[in-house]
PDB file of C-alpha atoms in Angstrom:
ATOM      1  CA  MET A   1     179.850 -61.057  43.206  1.00  0.00           C
ATOM      2  CA  GLN A   2     181.789 -57.890  42.501  1.00  0.00           C
ATOM      3  CA  ARG A   3     181.435 -56.131  39.242  1.00  0.00           C
ATOM      4  CA  PHE A   4     183.220 -53.173  37.622  1.00  0.00           C
ATOM      5  CA  TYR A   5     181.484 -49.729  37.747  1.00  0.00           C
ATOM      6  CA  GLU A   6     182.168 -46.194  36.789  1.00  0.00           C
ATOM      7  CA  THR A   7     180.467 -43.209  38.467  1.00  0.00           C
ATOM      8  CA  ILE A   8     180.810 -39.527  37.466  1.00  0.00           C
ATOM      9  CA  LEU A   9     179.643 -36.661  39.531  1.00  0.00           C
ATOM     10  CA  ILE A  10     178.968 -33.091  38.653  1.00  0.00           C
ATOM     11  CA  VAL A  11     179.425 -30.824  41.768  1.00  0.00           C
ATOM     12  CA  ARG A  12     178.209 -27.121  42.079  1.00  0.00           C
ATOM     13  CA  PRO A  13     180.976 -24.912  40.893  1.00  0.00           C
ATOM     14  CA  THR A  14     180.404 -22.470  43.883  1.00  0.00           C
ATOM     15  CA  LEU A  15     182.201 -24.802  46.326  1.00  0.00           C
ATOM     16  CA  ASN A  16     185.830 -24.068  47.060  1.00  0.00           C
ATOM     17  CA  ASP A  17     188.635 -26.530  46.326  1.00  0.00           C
ATOM     18  CA  GLN A  18     188.811 -27.742  49.886  1.00  0.00           C
ATOM     19  CA  GLU A  19     185.114 -28.567  49.974  1.00  0.00           C
ATOM     20  CA  ILE A  20     185.304 -30.319  46.593  1.00  0.00           C
ATOM     21  CA  ALA A  21     188.266 -32.387  47.774  1.00  0.00           C
ATOM     22  CA  GLU A  22     186.394 -33.316  51.011  1.00  0.00           C
ATOM     23  CA  LEU A  23     183.276 -34.333  48.962  1.00  0.00           C
ATOM     24  CA  ILE A  24     185.385 -36.515  46.630  1.00  0.00           C
ATOM     25  CA  GLU A  25     187.210 -38.145  49.512  1.00  0.00           C
ATOM     26  CA  ASN A  26     183.897 -38.660  51.398  1.00  0.00           C
ATOM     27  CA  TYR A  27     182.456 -40.675  48.483  1.00  0.00           C
ATOM     28  CA  ARG A  28     185.694 -42.620  48.091  1.00  0.00           C
ATOM     29  CA  GLY A  29     185.440 -43.544  51.791  1.00  0.00           C
ATOM     30  CA  ILE A  30     181.861 -44.697  51.284  1.00  0.00           C
ATOM     31  CA  LEU A  31     182.933 -47.055  48.516  1.00  0.00           C
ATOM     32  CA  VAL A  32     185.926 -48.462  50.432  1.00  0.00           C
ATOM     33  CA  ARG A  33     183.834 -48.877  53.655  1.00  0.00           C
ATOM     34  CA  GLU A  34     181.257 -50.927  51.596  1.00  0.00           C
ATOM     35  CA  GLY A  35     183.848 -53.234  50.279  1.00  0.00           C
ATOM     36  CA  ALA A  36     184.856 -51.600  46.879  1.00  0.00           C
ATOM     37  CA  GLU A  37     188.296 -51.562  45.390  1.00  0.00           C
ATOM     38  CA  ILE A  38     188.946 -48.162  43.824  1.00  0.00           C
ATOM     39  CA  LEU A  39     190.780 -48.673  40.458  1.00  0.00           C
ATOM     40  CA  HIS A  40     190.890 -45.086  39.363  1.00  0.00           C
ATOM     41  CA  LEU A  41     189.831 -41.794  40.927  1.00  0.00           C
ATOM     42  CA  ALA A  42     190.089 -38.527  38.937  1.00  0.00           C
ATOM     43  CA  ASP A  43     189.210 -34.936  39.737  1.00  0.00           C
ATOM     44  CA  LEU A  44     188.439 -33.725  36.290  1.00  0.00           C
ATOM     45  CA  GLY A  45     188.064 -30.110  37.265  1.00  0.00           C
ATOM     46  CA  LYS A  46     185.624 -27.410  36.282  1.00  0.00           C
ATOM     47  CA  LYS A  47     183.990 -27.679  32.899  1.00  0.00           C
ATOM     48  CA  LYS A  48     181.258 -25.949  31.047  1.00  0.00           C
ATOM     49  CA  LEU A  49     177.988 -27.865  31.059  1.00  0.00           C
ATOM     50  CA  ALA A  50     176.168 -28.823  27.855  1.00  0.00           C
ATOM     51  CA  TYR A  51     173.011 -27.214  29.254  1.00  0.00           C
ATOM     52  CA  THR A  52     171.995 -25.151  32.331  1.00  0.00           C
ATOM     53  CA  ILE A  53     171.409 -27.266  35.436  1.00  0.00           C
ATOM     54  CA  ARG A  54     169.834 -25.317  38.406  1.00  0.00           C
ATOM     55  CA  HIS A  55     171.052 -22.085  36.998  1.00  0.00           C
ATOM     56  CA  PHE A  56     174.616 -23.153  36.675  1.00  0.00           C
ATOM     57  CA  GLN A  57     176.571 -23.046  33.452  1.00  0.00           C
ATOM     58  CA  ASN A  58     179.652 -24.797  34.841  1.00  0.00           C
ATOM     59  CA  GLY A  59     180.173 -27.797  37.010  1.00  0.00           C
ATOM     60  CA  HIS A  60     183.214 -29.547  38.732  1.00  0.00           C
ATOM     61  CA  TYR A  61     183.519 -33.144  37.594  1.00  0.00           C
ATOM     62  CA  ALA A  62     184.844 -36.185  39.380  1.00  0.00           C
ATOM     63  CA  LEU A  63     185.233 -39.669  38.085  1.00  0.00           C
ATOM     64  CA  TYR A  64     185.391 -42.942  40.088  1.00  0.00           C
ATOM     65  CA  ARG A  65     186.218 -46.383  38.533  1.00  0.00           C
ATOM     66  CA  TYR A  66     185.893 -49.316  40.971  1.00  0.00           C
ATOM     67  CA  GLN A  67     185.088 -52.918  41.527  1.00  0.00           C
ATOM     68  CA  ALA A  68     182.359 -53.365  44.070  1.00  0.00           C
ATOM     69  CA  PRO A  69     179.439 -55.480  45.230  1.00  0.00           C
ATOM     70  CA  ALA A  70     175.949 -54.212  44.317  1.00  0.00           C
ATOM     71  CA  ALA A  71     175.320 -53.237  47.942  1.00  0.00           C
ATOM     72  CA  ALA A  72     178.119 -50.686  47.784  1.00  0.00           C
ATOM     73  CA  VAL A  73     176.792 -49.051  44.588  1.00  0.00           C
ATOM     74  CA  ARG A  74     173.313 -48.772  46.286  1.00  0.00           C
ATOM     75  CA  GLU A  75     174.841 -47.127  49.294  1.00  0.00           C
ATOM     76  CA  LEU A  76     176.906 -44.667  47.255  1.00  0.00           C
ATOM     77  CA  GLU A  77     173.944 -43.740  45.076  1.00  0.00           C
ATOM     78  CA  ARG A  78     171.747 -43.318  48.262  1.00  0.00           C
ATOM     79  CA  SER A  79     174.198 -40.783  49.635  1.00  0.00           C
ATOM     80  CA  LEU A  80     174.676 -39.070  46.224  1.00  0.00           C
ATOM     81  CA  LYS A  81     170.838 -38.470  46.040  1.00  0.00           C
ATOM     82  CA  ILE A  82     170.591 -36.623  49.357  1.00  0.00           C
ATOM     83  CA  ASN A  83     173.543 -34.292  48.738  1.00  0.00           C
ATOM     84  CA  GLU A  84     172.318 -30.884  47.422  1.00  0.00           C
ATOM     85  CA  ASP A  85     175.858 -29.862  46.303  1.00  0.00           C
ATOM     86  CA  LEU A  86     175.686 -32.462  43.402  1.00  0.00           C
ATOM     87  CA  LEU A  87     174.088 -31.332  40.210  1.00  0.00           C
ATOM     88  CA  ARG A  88     174.155 -34.728  38.530  1.00  0.00           C
ATOM     89  CA  PHE A  89     175.610 -38.163  38.845  1.00  0.00           C
ATOM     90  CA  LEU A  90     175.717 -41.285  36.736  1.00  0.00           C
ATOM     91  CA  THR A  91     176.787 -44.822  37.414  1.00  0.00           C
ATOM     92  CA  VAL A  92     177.343 -47.378  34.766  1.00  0.00           C
ATOM     93  CA  LYS A  93     178.372 -51.039  34.895  1.00  0.00           C
ATOM     94  CA  LEU A  94     181.392 -51.752  32.738  1.00  0.00           C
ATOM     95  CA  ASP A  95     181.560 -54.863  30.661  1.00  0.00           C
ATOM     96  CA  GLU A  96     184.833 -56.756  29.967  1.00  0.00           C
ATOM     97  CA  LYS A  97     185.438 -55.092  26.639  1.00  0.00           C
ATOM     98  CA  GLU A  98     185.092 -51.585  28.036  1.00  0.00           C
ATOM     99  CA  LEU A  99     187.413 -52.517  31.025  1.00  0.00           C
ATOM    100  CA  ALA A 100     190.028 -53.967  28.687  1.00  0.00           C
ATOM    101  CA  VAL A 101     190.022 -50.831  26.540  1.00  0.00           C
ATOM    102  CA  LEU A 102     190.352 -48.573  29.647  1.00  0.00           C
ATOM    103  CA  GLN A 103     193.187 -50.683  31.078  1.00  0.00           C
ATOM    104  CA  ALA A 104     195.035 -50.739  27.775  1.00  0.00           C
ATOM    105  CA  ALA A 105     194.690 -46.941  27.521  1.00  0.00           C
ATOM    106  CA  ALA A 106     196.039 -46.622  31.077  1.00  0.00           C
ATOM    107  CA  ALA A 107     198.970 -48.927  30.362  1.00  0.00           C
ATOM    108  CA  ALA A 108     199.840 -46.992  27.158  1.00  0.00           C
ATOM    109  CA  GLN A 109     199.688 -43.716  28.982  1.00  0.00           C
ATOM    110  CA  ALA A 110     202.001 -45.012  31.797  1.00  0.00           C
ATOM    111  CA  ALA A 111     204.384 -46.484  29.172  1.00  0.00           C
ATOM    112  CA  ALA A 112     204.521 -43.154  27.390  1.00  0.00           C
ATOM    113  CA  ALA A 113     205.173 -41.227  30.630  1.00  0.00           C
ATOM    114  CA  ALA A 114     207.907 -43.681  31.539  1.00  0.00           C
ATOM    115  CA  ALA A 115     209.590 -43.383  28.079  1.00  0.00           C
ATOM    116  CA  ALA A 116     209.580 -39.569  28.039  1.00  0.00           C
ATOM    117  CA  PRO A 117     213.086 -38.246  28.436  1.00  0.00           C
ATOM    118  CA  GLU A 118     213.773 -36.203  31.452  1.00  0.00           C
ATOM    119  CA  VAL A 119     214.724 -32.646  30.965  1.00  0.00           C
ATOM    120  CA  PRO A 120     217.873 -31.709  32.837  1.00  0.00           C
ATOM    121  CA  PRO A 121     217.693 -28.479  34.837  1.00  0.00           C
ATOM    122  CA  ALA A 122     218.898 -25.480  32.988  1.00  0.00           C
ATOM    123  CA  ALA A 123     222.423 -24.356  33.822  1.00  0.00           C
ATOM    124  CA  PRO A 124     222.860 -20.777  34.906  1.00  0.00           C
ATOM    125  CA  LEU A 125     224.169 -18.326  32.326  1.00  0.00           C
ATOM    126  CA  ALA A 126     227.802 -17.497  32.531  1.00  0.00           C
ATOM    127  CA  GLY A 127     228.435 -14.452  34.644  1.00  0.00           C
ATOM    128  CA  THR A 128     225.287 -14.746  36.686  1.00  0.00           C
ATOM    129  CA  GLU A 129     224.911 -16.162  40.191  1.00  0.00           C
ATOM    130  CA  ALA A 130     222.609 -19.031  40.963  1.00  0.00           C
TER     131      ALA A 130
END
């Protein structure tokens, strides 16, 4: 039986953007290979930590929201535990109420983005060349 999960990672801030992107994609690949359906994947960027973890004041956050069998979650967490570039991770099972709230928020955000008027490109000033 597949359930809905959310996993958040905090990666060492000393990694460059390419290494972070590869790490995020690697864990997405593990989930897909194990039969998960990725619902939402977000690279949340670098943020200040609430407290120092392994002498780091900042961390790079990534969020995965997915539907998966328990075996996929176990495999993901196994691989997360052995990666020394991760400062912390947390996986939680989402219940139907939380999932409904998240889906409603995503739908509202998509509707707001679709309803936003497009700004036409600015016309060049008279007497200037484009």
